Structure formats: C-alpha cells, structure tokens
Short mmCIF file of C-alpha atoms and ligand atoms in Angstrom, two decimals:
data_model
loop_
_atom_site.label_atom_id
_atom_site.label_comp_id
_atom_site.label_asym_id
_atom_site.label_seq_id
_atom_site.Cartn_x
_atom_site.Cartn_y
_atom_site.Cartn_z
CA UNK Q 1 0.00 0.00 0.00
CA UNK Q 2 1.15 3.55 -0.79
CA UNK Q 3 3.04 5.30 2.01
CA UNK Q 4 2.49 8.93 2.88
CA UNK Q 5 3.15 11.23 5.81
CA UNK Q 6 0.15 11.20 8.14
CA UNK Q 7 -0.48 13.66 10.96
CA UNK Q 8 -1.41 11.96 14.21
CA UNK Q 9 0.03 8.60 13.17
CA UNK Q 10 3.41 6.93 13.35
CA UNK Q 11 3.24 4.77 10.28
CA UNK Q 12 2.59 6.17 6.83
CA UNK Q 13 0.36 3.45 5.41
CA UNK Q 14 -2.35 5.17 3.46
CA UNK Q 15 -5.50 3.64 4.85
CA UNK Q 16 -8.11 5.23 7.09
CA UNK Q 17 -6.65 8.64 6.36
CA UNK Q 18 -8.48 11.93 6.23
CA UNK Q 19 -7.37 14.22 3.43
CA UNK Q 20 -8.02 17.53 5.11
CA UNK Q 21 -6.18 19.90 2.80
CA UNK Q 22 -2.83 20.85 1.32
CA UNK Q 23 0.36 22.43 2.54
CA UNK Q 24 0.21 26.20 2.26
CA UNK Q 25 3.17 28.44 1.51
CA UNK Q 26 3.43 32.04 2.65
CA UNK Q 27 3.00 33.21 -0.97
CA UNK Q 28 -0.36 31.44 -1.03
CA UNK Q 29 0.70 28.52 -3.22
CA UNK Q 30 -0.44 25.03 -2.36
CA UNK Q 31 1.77 21.98 -1.91
CA UNK Q 32 1.04 18.29 -1.50
CA UNK Q 33 -1.97 16.78 0.25
CA UNK Q 34 -2.15 16.76 4.04
CA UNK Q 35 -3.49 13.63 5.71
CA UNK Q 36 -4.77 13.13 9.22
CA UNK Q 37 -5.12 9.82 11.00
CA UNK Q 38 -8.72 8.61 11.10
CA UNK Q 39 -8.22 5.31 12.89
CA UNK Q 40 -6.99 6.11 16.40
CA UNK Q 41 -8.91 8.11 18.97
CA UNK Q 42 -7.48 11.64 19.19
CA UNK Q 43 -8.34 14.85 20.92
CA UNK Q 44 -8.34 17.44 18.15
CA UNK Q 45 -8.78 21.09 19.05
CA UNK Q 46 -9.70 23.59 16.34
CA UNK Q 47 -9.38 27.21 17.36
CA UNK Q 48 -9.29 30.65 15.80
CA UNK Q 49 -11.01 33.96 15.52
CA UNK Q 50 -14.66 34.10 14.46
CA UNK Q 51 -15.25 33.69 10.76
CA UNK Q 52 -11.95 32.07 9.75
CA UNK Q 53 -13.07 28.49 9.32
CA UNK Q 54 -13.44 26.56 12.59
CA UNK Q 55 -16.87 25.06 11.96
CA UNK Q 56 -15.94 24.62 8.31
CA UNK Q 57 -12.79 22.66 9.15
CA UNK Q 58 -14.73 20.57 11.64
CA UNK Q 59 -17.23 19.62 8.96
CA UNK Q 60 -14.46 18.92 6.44
CA UNK Q 61 -12.91 16.42 8.85
CA UNK Q 62 -16.32 14.81 9.39
CA UNK Q 63 -16.89 14.61 5.62
CA UNK Q 64 -13.58 12.82 5.32
CA UNK Q 65 -14.67 10.33 7.96
CA UNK Q 66 -17.87 9.77 6.03
CA UNK Q 67 -15.77 8.93 2.97
CA UNK Q 68 -13.41 6.49 4.68
CA UNK Q 69 -13.11 2.92 3.41
CA UNK Q 70 -16.31 1.05 4.24
CA UNK Q 71 -14.58 -1.71 6.24
CA UNK Q 72 -13.00 0.88 8.56
CA UNK Q 73 -15.81 3.39 8.66
CA UNK Q 74 -18.28 0.80 9.91
CA UNK Q 75 -16.34 0.65 13.18
CA UNK Q 76 -16.65 4.37 13.85
CA UNK Q 77 -19.67 6.38 14.94
CA UNK Q 78 -19.76 10.16 14.74
CA UNK Q 79 -21.87 12.48 16.83
CA UNK Q 80 -22.01 16.22 16.37
CA UNK Q 81 -23.09 18.39 19.28
CA UNK Q 82 -24.57 21.28 17.34
CA UNK Q 83 -25.29 24.19 19.66
CA UNK Q 84 -26.36 26.62 16.94
CA UNK Q 85 -28.32 24.31 14.63
CA UNK Q 86 -26.02 24.85 11.63
CA UNK Q 87 -24.88 21.35 10.67
CA UNK Q 88 -28.07 20.11 8.96
CA UNK Q 89 -26.88 21.75 5.74
CA UNK Q 90 -24.36 18.89 5.45
CA UNK Q 91 -27.18 16.95 3.79
CA UNK Q 92 -26.95 19.24 0.76
CA UNK Q 93 -24.24 19.77 -1.87
CA UNK Q 94 -22.01 22.84 -1.61
CA UNK Q 95 -23.33 24.67 -4.65
CA UNK Q 96 -21.99 27.93 -3.23
CA UNK Q 97 -18.36 27.03 -3.77
CA UNK Q 98 -18.43 24.96 -6.93
CA UNK Q 99 -15.66 27.05 -8.50
CA UNK Q 100 -13.42 26.47 -5.50
CA UNK Q 101 -14.25 22.75 -5.52
CA UNK Q 102 -13.35 22.50 -9.21
CA UNK Q 103 -9.85 23.81 -8.43
CA UNK Q 104 -9.48 20.92 -6.00
CA UNK Q 105 -10.94 18.45 -8.50
CA UNK Q 106 -13.87 17.73 -6.25
CA UNK Q 107 -17.64 17.70 -6.69
CA UNK Q 108 -20.34 19.22 -4.53
CA UNK Q 109 -22.14 16.46 -2.66
CA UNK Q 110 -24.42 16.15 0.35
CA UNK Q 111 -23.73 13.46 2.94
CA UNK Q 112 -25.95 11.12 4.94
CA UNK Q 113 -26.86 12.46 8.36
CA UNK Q 114 -29.54 11.89 10.96
CA UNK Q 115 -30.66 14.65 13.29
CA UNK Q 116 -31.98 14.43 16.84
CA UNK Q 117 -33.75 17.53 18.12
CA UNK Q 118 -36.97 19.05 19.49
CA UNK Q 119 -40.34 17.96 18.05
CA UNK Q 120 -40.69 21.28 16.18
CA UNK Q 121 -37.25 20.94 14.60
CA UNK Q 122 -37.85 17.31 13.70
CA UNK Q 123 -40.90 18.37 11.74
CA UNK Q 124 -38.90 21.05 9.92
CA UNK Q 125 -36.06 18.69 9.09
CA UNK Q 126 -38.41 16.04 7.80
CA UNK Q 127 -39.99 18.65 5.51
CA UNK Q 128 -36.53 19.24 4.10
CA UNK Q 129 -36.16 15.51 3.51
CA UNK Q 130 -33.59 14.95 6.24
CA UNK Q 131 -33.98 11.90 8.53
CA UNK Q 132 -34.75 13.21 12.00
CA UNK Q 133 -35.93 11.88 15.33
CA UNK Q 134 -37.11 13.49 18.53
CA UNK Q 135 -34.51 13.83 21.22
CA UNK Q 136 -35.98 12.28 24.35
CA UNK Q 137 -33.91 11.55 27.43
CA UNK Q 138 -34.90 9.01 30.03
CA UNK Q 139 -36.04 10.83 33.18
CA UNK Q 140 -34.43 8.12 35.27
CA UNK Q 141 -31.03 8.98 33.81
CA UNK Q 142 -30.96 12.32 35.54
CA UNK Q 143 -29.34 12.48 38.96
CA UNK Q 144 -30.24 15.22 41.44
CA UNK Q 145 -27.18 17.25 40.39
CA UNK Q 146 -28.49 17.32 36.82
CA UNK Q 147 -31.81 18.73 37.98
CA UNK Q 148 -30.03 21.24 40.21
CA UNK Q 149 -28.09 22.48 37.17
CA UNK Q 150 -31.22 22.62 35.01
CA UNK Q 151 -33.21 24.54 37.59
CA UNK Q 152 -30.38 26.81 38.70
CA UNK Q 153 -30.63 25.39 42.22
CA UNK Q 154 -28.05 24.17 44.67
CA UNK Q 155 -28.15 20.65 46.06
CA UNK Q 156 -28.37 22.37 49.44
CA UNK Q 157 -31.67 24.07 48.58
CA UNK Q 158 -34.54 22.50 50.48
CA UNK Q 159 -36.72 22.07 47.41
CA UNK Q 160 -33.85 20.30 45.66
CA UNK Q 161 -33.50 17.97 48.64
CA UNK Q 162 -37.18 17.15 48.30
CA UNK Q 163 -36.77 16.29 44.61
CA UNK Q 164 -33.67 14.21 45.42
CA UNK Q 165 -35.58 12.27 48.11
CA UNK Q 166 -38.27 11.38 45.61
CA UNK Q 167 -35.70 10.33 42.98
CA UNK Q 168 -34.12 8.12 45.58
CA UNK Q 169 -37.40 6.30 46.14
CA UNK Q 170 -38.18 5.79 42.44
CA UNK Q 171 -37.68 2.34 41.01
CA UNK Q 172 -37.01 1.47 37.37
CA UNK Q 173 -37.96 3.95 34.68
CA UNK Q 174 -40.38 6.75 35.37
CA UNK Q 175 -41.90 9.86 33.82
CA UNK Q 176 -41.86 13.40 35.20
CA UNK Q 177 -45.50 12.87 36.21
CA UNK Q 178 -44.48 9.81 38.22
CA UNK Q 179 -41.86 11.92 39.96
CA UNK Q 180 -44.32 14.72 40.72
CA UNK Q 181 -46.71 12.10 42.07
CA UNK Q 182 -44.01 10.66 44.31
CA UNK Q 183 -43.28 14.10 45.77
CA UNK Q 184 -46.97 14.69 46.48
CA UNK Q 185 -47.03 11.52 48.56
CA UNK Q 186 -44.10 12.63 50.76
CA UNK Q 187 -45.61 13.15 54.18
CA UNK Q 188 -42.54 14.86 55.57
CA UNK Q 189 -42.85 17.78 53.16
CA UNK Q 190 -45.18 20.78 53.56
CA UNK Q 191 -47.63 21.72 50.80
CA UNK Q 192 -45.83 24.92 49.91
CA UNK Q 193 -42.53 23.17 49.17
CA UNK Q 194 -44.34 20.46 47.23
CA UNK Q 195 -45.91 23.16 45.08
CA UNK Q 196 -42.51 24.70 44.37
CA UNK Q 197 -40.97 21.33 43.48
CA UNK Q 198 -43.92 20.58 41.22
CA UNK Q 199 -43.46 23.94 39.52
CA UNK Q 200 -39.89 23.17 38.64
CA UNK Q 201 -40.77 19.76 37.29
CA UNK Q 202 -43.65 21.20 35.28
CA UNK Q 203 -41.19 23.61 33.76
CA UNK Q 204 -39.05 20.62 32.78
CA UNK Q 205 -42.14 19.01 31.24
CA UNK Q 206 -42.57 22.02 28.98
CA UNK Q 207 -39.19 21.31 27.36
CA UNK Q 208 -40.60 18.06 25.89
CA UNK Q 209 -37.25 16.47 26.49
CA UNK Q 210 -37.77 13.86 29.19
CA UNK Q 211 -39.83 10.72 29.02
CA UNK Q 212 -40.25 7.40 30.79
CA UNK Q 213 -38.49 5.91 27.80
CA UNK Q 214 -35.73 7.67 25.98
CA UNK Q 215 -33.32 7.34 23.15
CA UNK Q 216 -30.77 4.59 23.59
CA UNK Q 217 -27.12 5.34 23.03
CA UNK Q 218 -26.96 2.62 20.40
CA UNK Q 219 -29.65 4.52 18.43
CA UNK Q 220 -27.45 7.62 18.36
CA UNK Q 221 -24.02 6.04 17.94
CA UNK Q 222 -23.94 3.75 14.93
CA UNK Q 223 -20.98 2.45 13.00
CA UNK Q 224 -20.43 4.41 9.82
CA UNK Q 225 -23.17 6.92 10.63
CA UNK Q 226 -23.24 10.61 11.46
CA UNK Q 227 -25.73 11.79 14.07
CA UNK Q 228 -26.32 15.44 14.75
CA UNK Q 229 -27.70 16.44 18.12
CA UNK Q 230 -29.23 19.82 17.36
CA UNK Q 231 -29.40 21.57 20.72
CA UNK Q 232 -30.23 24.99 19.30
CA UNK Q 233 -33.80 25.07 20.71
CA UNK Q 234 -32.57 24.77 24.29
CA UNK Q 235 -31.04 27.09 26.85
CA UNK Q 236 -27.41 26.79 27.84
CA UNK Q 237 -28.02 24.81 31.05
CA UNK Q 238 -30.02 22.23 29.10
CA UNK Q 239 -27.33 21.97 26.41
CA UNK Q 240 -24.74 21.29 29.07
CA UNK Q 241 -26.81 18.66 30.87
CA UNK Q 242 -27.82 16.78 27.71
CA UNK Q 243 -24.23 16.73 26.47
CA UNK Q 244 -22.97 15.53 29.85
CA UNK Q 245 -25.50 12.69 29.95
CA UNK Q 246 -24.89 11.57 26.38
CA UNK Q 247 -21.10 11.74 26.80
CA UNK Q 248 -21.19 9.76 30.02
CA UNK Q 249 -23.40 7.07 28.51
CA UNK Q 250 -21.16 6.71 25.45
CA UNK Q 251 -18.10 6.44 27.64
CA UNK Q 252 -19.68 3.79 29.85
CA UNK Q 253 -20.93 1.86 26.84
CA UNK Q 254 -17.45 1.89 25.32
CA UNK Q 255 -15.81 0.69 28.52
CA UNK Q 256 -18.25 -2.25 28.49
CA UNK Q 257 -17.60 -2.94 24.80
CA UNK Q 258 -13.85 -3.06 25.39
CA UNK Q 259 -14.33 -5.48 28.23
CA UNK Q 260 -16.49 -7.77 26.07
CA UNK Q 261 -13.95 -7.46 23.30
CA UNK Q 262 -11.03 -8.47 25.53
CA UNK Q 263 -13.02 -11.41 26.91
CA UNK Q 264 -13.87 -12.58 23.41
CA UNK Q 265 -10.23 -12.25 22.35
CA UNK Q 266 -9.15 -14.37 25.30
CA UNK Q 267 -11.55 -17.07 24.20
CA UNK Q 268 -10.26 -16.74 20.66
CA UNK Q 269 -13.54 -15.42 19.25
CA UNK Q 270 -14.76 -12.13 17.89
CA UNK Q 271 -17.72 -9.95 18.75
CA UNK Q 272 -19.78 -7.45 16.87
CA UNK Q 273 -19.64 -4.17 18.75
CA UNK Q 274 -22.97 -2.60 19.59
CA UNK Q 275 -21.49 0.83 20.28
CA UNK Q 276 -18.52 1.49 17.98
CA UNK Q 277 -15.49 3.71 18.52
CA UNK Q 278 -17.05 7.13 18.88
CA UNK Q 279 -16.01 10.57 17.73
CA UNK Q 280 -17.80 13.39 19.49
CA UNK Q 281 -17.57 16.66 17.59
CA UNK Q 282 -18.42 19.72 19.66
CA UNK Q 283 -18.64 23.16 18.10
CA UNK Q 284 -18.55 26.12 20.48
CA UNK Q 285 -16.72 23.79 22.84
CA UNK Q 286 -16.01 26.50 25.44
CA UNK Q 287 -19.66 26.18 26.50
CA UNK Q 288 -18.98 22.62 27.65
CA UNK Q 289 -15.40 22.99 28.86
CA UNK Q 290 -15.27 26.28 30.75
CA UNK Q 291 -12.75 27.35 33.35
CA UNK Q 292 -15.48 27.22 35.96
CA UNK Q 293 -17.07 24.13 37.48
CA UNK Q 294 -19.25 22.32 34.95
CA UNK Q 295 -21.13 19.04 34.68
CA UNK Q 296 -20.16 18.46 31.06
CA UNK Q 297 -16.53 19.34 31.73
CA UNK Q 298 -16.42 16.67 34.43
CA UNK Q 299 -17.34 13.95 31.97
CA UNK Q 300 -15.37 15.26 29.02
CA UNK Q 301 -12.12 15.87 30.88
CA UNK Q 302 -12.13 13.18 33.57
CA UNK Q 303 -13.46 10.43 31.33
CA UNK Q 304 -13.03 11.29 27.65
CA UNK Q 305 -9.71 13.09 27.78
CA UNK Q 306 -7.91 11.41 30.67
CA UNK Q 307 -9.05 7.87 29.95
CA UNK Q 308 -10.54 7.92 26.46
CA UNK Q 309 -7.81 6.24 24.44
CA UNK Q 310 -8.36 2.79 25.84
CA UNK Q 311 -12.16 2.58 25.48
CA UNK Q 312 -11.93 4.30 22.10
CA UNK Q 313 -13.62 7.66 22.41
CA UNK Q 314 -12.30 10.68 20.59
CA UNK Q 315 -13.01 14.39 20.53
CA UNK Q 316 -13.12 16.98 17.79
CA UNK Q 317 -13.52 20.37 19.45
CA UNK Q 318 -13.87 23.86 18.02
CA UNK Q 319 -13.74 27.14 19.90
CA UNK Q 320 -13.01 30.81 19.39
CA UNK Q 321 -12.22 31.26 23.05
CA UNK Q 322 -9.23 29.16 24.01
CA UNK Q 323 -8.52 31.41 26.98
CA UNK Q 324 -11.92 30.76 28.56
CA UNK Q 325 -11.55 27.00 28.35
CA UNK Q 326 -10.18 24.77 31.06
CA UNK Q 327 -6.39 24.67 30.70
CA UNK Q 328 -6.39 20.90 30.80
CA UNK Q 329 -8.02 20.74 27.37
CA UNK Q 330 -4.93 22.13 25.68
CA UNK Q 331 -2.68 19.66 27.42
CA UNK Q 332 -4.82 16.72 26.25
CA UNK Q 333 -5.18 17.87 22.64
CA UNK Q 334 -2.72 15.85 20.58
CA UNK Q 335 -3.62 17.73 17.42
CA UNK Q 336 -4.23 21.47 17.51
CA UNK Q 337 -5.50 23.23 14.42
CA UNK Q 338 -5.40 26.99 14.74
CA UNK Q 339 -6.88 29.37 12.23
CA UNK Q 340 -6.18 33.09 12.40
CA UNK Q 341 -6.18 34.33 15.95
CA UNK Q 342 -5.75 37.91 17.14
CA UNK Q 343 -7.01 38.22 20.72
CA UNK Q 344 -3.94 38.39 22.92
CA UNK Q 345 -5.37 36.28 25.77
CA UNK Q 346 -6.18 33.46 23.33
CA UNK Q 347 -2.70 33.65 21.81
CA UNK Q 348 -1.24 33.60 25.33
CA UNK Q 349 -3.29 30.53 26.21
CA UNK Q 350 -2.06 28.74 23.09
CA UNK Q 351 1.51 29.82 23.73
CA UNK Q 352 1.46 27.94 27.01
CA UNK Q 353 1.53 24.81 24.87
CA UNK Q 354 5.14 25.09 23.84
CA UNK Q 355 6.40 21.67 22.94
CA UNK Q 356 10.15 21.34 22.70
CA UNK Q 357 10.01 20.34 19.03
CA UNK Q 358 8.74 23.75 17.95
CA UNK Q 359 11.15 26.42 16.82
CA UNK Q 360 8.75 29.27 17.33
CA UNK Q 361 5.70 29.83 19.52
CA UNK Q 362 2.27 28.95 18.18
CA UNK Q 363 1.31 32.58 18.57
CA UNK Q 364 4.02 33.71 16.16
CA UNK Q 365 3.18 30.97 13.68
CA UNK Q 366 -0.51 31.83 13.76
CA UNK Q 367 0.29 35.50 13.25
CA UNK Q 368 2.21 34.63 10.11
CA UNK Q 369 -0.65 32.85 8.38
CA UNK Q 370 -2.45 36.07 7.53
CA UNK Q 371 -6.10 36.60 6.74
CA UNK Q 372 -7.04 33.86 4.31
CA UNK Q 373 -9.94 31.80 5.53
CA UNK Q 374 -9.34 28.09 5.87
CA UNK Q 375 -5.59 28.50 6.41
CA UNK Q 376 -4.35 27.03 9.67
CA UNK Q 377 -1.34 26.04 11.69
CA UNK Q 378 -1.39 22.40 12.81
CA UNK Q 379 0.59 21.15 15.75
CA UNK Q 380 0.85 17.39 15.77
CA UNK Q 381 2.08 15.81 18.93
CA UNK Q 382 2.53 12.37 17.42
CA UNK Q 383 4.93 13.37 14.67
CA UNK Q 384 6.15 16.24 16.88
CA UNK Q 385 5.86 18.81 14.16
CA UNK Q 386 4.14 21.98 13.07
CA UNK Q 387 2.61 22.60 9.63
CA UNK Q 388 0.77 25.32 7.79
CA UNK Q 389 -2.11 24.10 5.66
CA UNK Q 390 -5.12 25.21 3.69
CA UNK Q 391 -8.18 23.17 4.53
CA UNK Q 392 -9.91 21.76 1.45
CA UNK Q 393 -13.29 23.12 0.40
CA UNK Q 394 -16.33 21.31 1.66
CA UNK Q 395 -18.36 19.07 -0.57
CA UNK Q 396 -21.47 19.66 1.50
CA UNK Q 397 -23.14 23.01 2.10
CA UNK Q 398 -21.69 25.07 4.94
CA UNK Q 399 -24.30 26.55 7.25
CA UNK Q 400 -23.95 29.16 9.91
CA UNK Q 401 -22.42 31.91 7.85
CA UNK Q 402 -22.75 35.34 9.39
CA UNK Q 403 -25.78 37.09 7.99
CA UNK Q 404 -24.94 40.11 5.89
CA UNK Q 405 -27.23 43.08 5.32
CA UNK Q 406 -26.17 42.95 1.68
CA UNK Q 407 -28.37 39.99 0.83
N1 ADP N 501 -11.20 25.88 3.95
C1 ADP N 501 -12.03 26.79 3.46
N2 ADP N 501 -12.20 26.92 2.14
C2 ADP N 501 -13.04 27.83 1.62
N3 ADP N 501 -13.76 28.69 2.37
C3 ADP N 501 -13.63 28.62 3.71
C4 ADP N 501 -12.77 27.67 4.32
N4 ADP N 501 -12.84 27.81 5.65
C5 ADP N 501 -13.72 28.83 5.86
N5 ADP N 501 -14.20 29.31 4.70
C6 ADP N 501 -15.15 30.43 4.56
O1 ADP N 501 -15.17 31.15 5.79
C7 ADP N 501 -16.48 31.27 6.29
C8 ADP N 501 -16.46 31.22 7.82
O2 ADP N 501 -16.10 29.94 8.28
P1 ADP N 501 -16.71 29.31 9.62
O3 ADP N 501 -16.16 27.96 9.75
O4 ADP N 501 -18.19 29.45 9.61
O5 ADP N 501 -16.11 30.28 10.72
P2 ADP N 501 -15.98 30.07 12.30
O6 ADP N 501 -14.52 30.07 12.56
O7 ADP N 501 -16.64 31.29 12.87
O8 ADP N 501 -16.65 28.82 12.68
C9 ADP N 501 -17.24 30.14 5.65
O9 ADP N 501 -18.59 30.46 5.48
C10 ADP N 501 -16.56 29.95 4.31
O10 ADP N 501 -17.13 30.81 3.33
MG1 MG N 502 -18.32 28.49 13.87
#
C-alpha cells in the first residue's frame, strides 16, 4: 500500500486517512496533500477567531470520515453536538463554492446524516427531507445534580433535597408525572414546598425532552453513521446537561464494549460491537469545557480526555475562546489546528503549549498565516511537528455563515 506522511500517526500506510487539505506556503501557493489519522482516537482542538473556518474545518474532517473505506468506517460512529443548529446543511451539496471545488478536482455532494432535536425541529427537518428523530432523554437517567443544574438550584436548597428524596425512592424507569406524584405523597414535606418542586418539574415538562423511555445510546451512535444532536432550541443549562448525559453514557458503553472485546479475544472469538469507537464533535466547545465548574466538563475531561484512548472515544472540538476553556483541554489535545487568531489572551493561552520540538511559539506561527480563511497552523504531537495548511473546500453546504445586510 502507498506510504504517505500522516499527521497523528506513526506509520505512513495510506489507509483510514483523512485528506483535510494541502500544505500552504506564505506566498499562497499550495503543496502536496495533508493527511490526518482517522483510525486512532485523538483529541483534536480547532481554534481561531470568528469567521476564519473553525466550523468549516470541523465539517471537512467529518466529511472525510464519512468517505473512509467502508470496512474501517463501519467501526466508527460520529456524533455532532450542534449548539447553533447549523450542521443540517451537510445533507446538501455545496453549490456555493463549486468554482473552489473544481480547483481541488472535487464535486459538490451532500452526505448522509440523521438529526436528533426538538419535536418542532424534527418536523422542519423532515420537511426538508432529512432523517430526524425526537430527542428524548430518560427521566431516570438524571441524577439530582443534573436537575439542580437545570433549575439553577443548589443541592443544598430544600426544594432540591425534596426532589432528590423522591428520585431516591423511584424504582425502574419513570416519567416526570411519576416523579411529581411521588413528591406529592411525601408526608414529611409541607404543601408549599411540594408546590414549588412541582413547579420546577412542570417547567421541565414544557421542554418536551424527558420521558419514561428515551433514546438509547446505540440509536445515536452507529458504526459508519453521522448523528447530529441539534441543541439549538434549548437554553445553555439544558445543552450542558444533555451533552454531559450523552457523553457519560457513550463512555460507559465503550468501557463495556472493550471489556467484552477483551473477553472474546481471550476465548479466541470475535464480537460485533454494539457501540462502535465514537467521535464526538463539539462546536462552540467553550460552553462545555469552561474554566469554571461544569457538569459536562467533568465527563469530558475526567473520562473522555484522561481515559478515552483505551475505550476508544475521541473528541473533535472547536472554539473561538481558548482562553476561557479549562487549561487541561490544551494539554490533552494531541492535534491542535489553529486558524487566524488575534485576541492576545487566546494567543497567550495557546503559547502555554510550547512543545520542545517547535522552533517558534504557536502565537508567532498563527500571526504569520495572515487573513485567508481556511488556512491554519497544525501542531501534531505524534509526529512532533508543526505545519501550515489550507483546509480543502467542503463538498457539503456550509451553514452558519454570518448574515450580511447585503443579501
Ligand atoms: N477551507 C475553506 N475553504 C473555503 N472557504 C472557507 C474555508 N474555511 C472557511 N471558509 C469560509 O469562511 C467562512 C467562515 O467559516 P466558519 O467555519 O463558519 O467560521 P468560524 O470560525 O466562525 O466557525 C465560511 O462560510 C466559508 O465561506
Ligand atoms: Mg463556527
């Protein structure tokens, strides 16, 4: 098999590679193709100033995964946490940039996706011909600290203690109505507090997000498939809680799969994995990985980043605010892709990552790349090198462009 240089991988065998772009020279000319490893779980961080190609690059990488060899792709599931509701356009061909695509000898093409979102959005997506399903979480999967986050309460608040007591008594799966009913039966609690607890839970009912039954992780994560969790209809607290729950469940499912896999290997057999190696792509990642305490950060850092290699979970993160993210994220990212960046605090944050193999700071390198969109500096910890590239144009339509008053 042909051998090439692959970012994020030690050997150069050209299989399961993602062709993300070409080398870019300061005079704007393009060199040979740039490949990224698509087989091993990585933590990839895409950063840069607004409008220079973060979401675009993220989608390009995902398109490449969707085009991987069938026998490899079937072992990888991709989930996009879409906070702004911009990734559905992946289903359609990139007619906007056909000229650009021609230069790269590529054709505009939509890709297969499935979207999970609110009932209203599902209806809209179906009208557009995109497969979509309502996002429903199992009520029983929420622990008291999830509810506290959703309601803006502290676990020390009396009303929260009342809800937690009821959760503690629930058995099996239950609906929000079942929970409200359980609270009403609590003889230790006065009517006023019961009414407040019920109010909170009724508010949760209005989000149409929790049911006795919910979506199973194996419905969302499927080998060779791309699932988009469109969280745009929900407030920030809800986005954080849903992401935390989904991420935790994937992680736990993968740990179990690995165990089954090892056991089967010991016996000399093979198993079909129910939940494949999973890539979680999170745009606007600072929302989920802030400096401050956060439920989603707990799962993503403590489980996905610190222990994710072994169970096979990988992250593709994009943010315009490196400085407001937990510092640990930068130290776990083995591939950093930085588009143009000008805010000094973000450059400073990046500069703290100063591997010994680099001759100049990331900040200086990023400054040199100029204003062209889609150009980026890549720092690859596996090959211990830094590269300047131009990300290839997307085949599928890019959503989420800034609105302009001109059209
Ligand atoms: N690699 C690229 N090739 C061609 N155009 C690009 C590329 N990357 C970004 N662009 C252009 O830049 C615009 C902004 O990119 P986007 O990814 O939405 O920015 P952000 O960094 O804010 O997420 C896109 O709408 C697209 O027109
Ligand atoms: Mg963006």
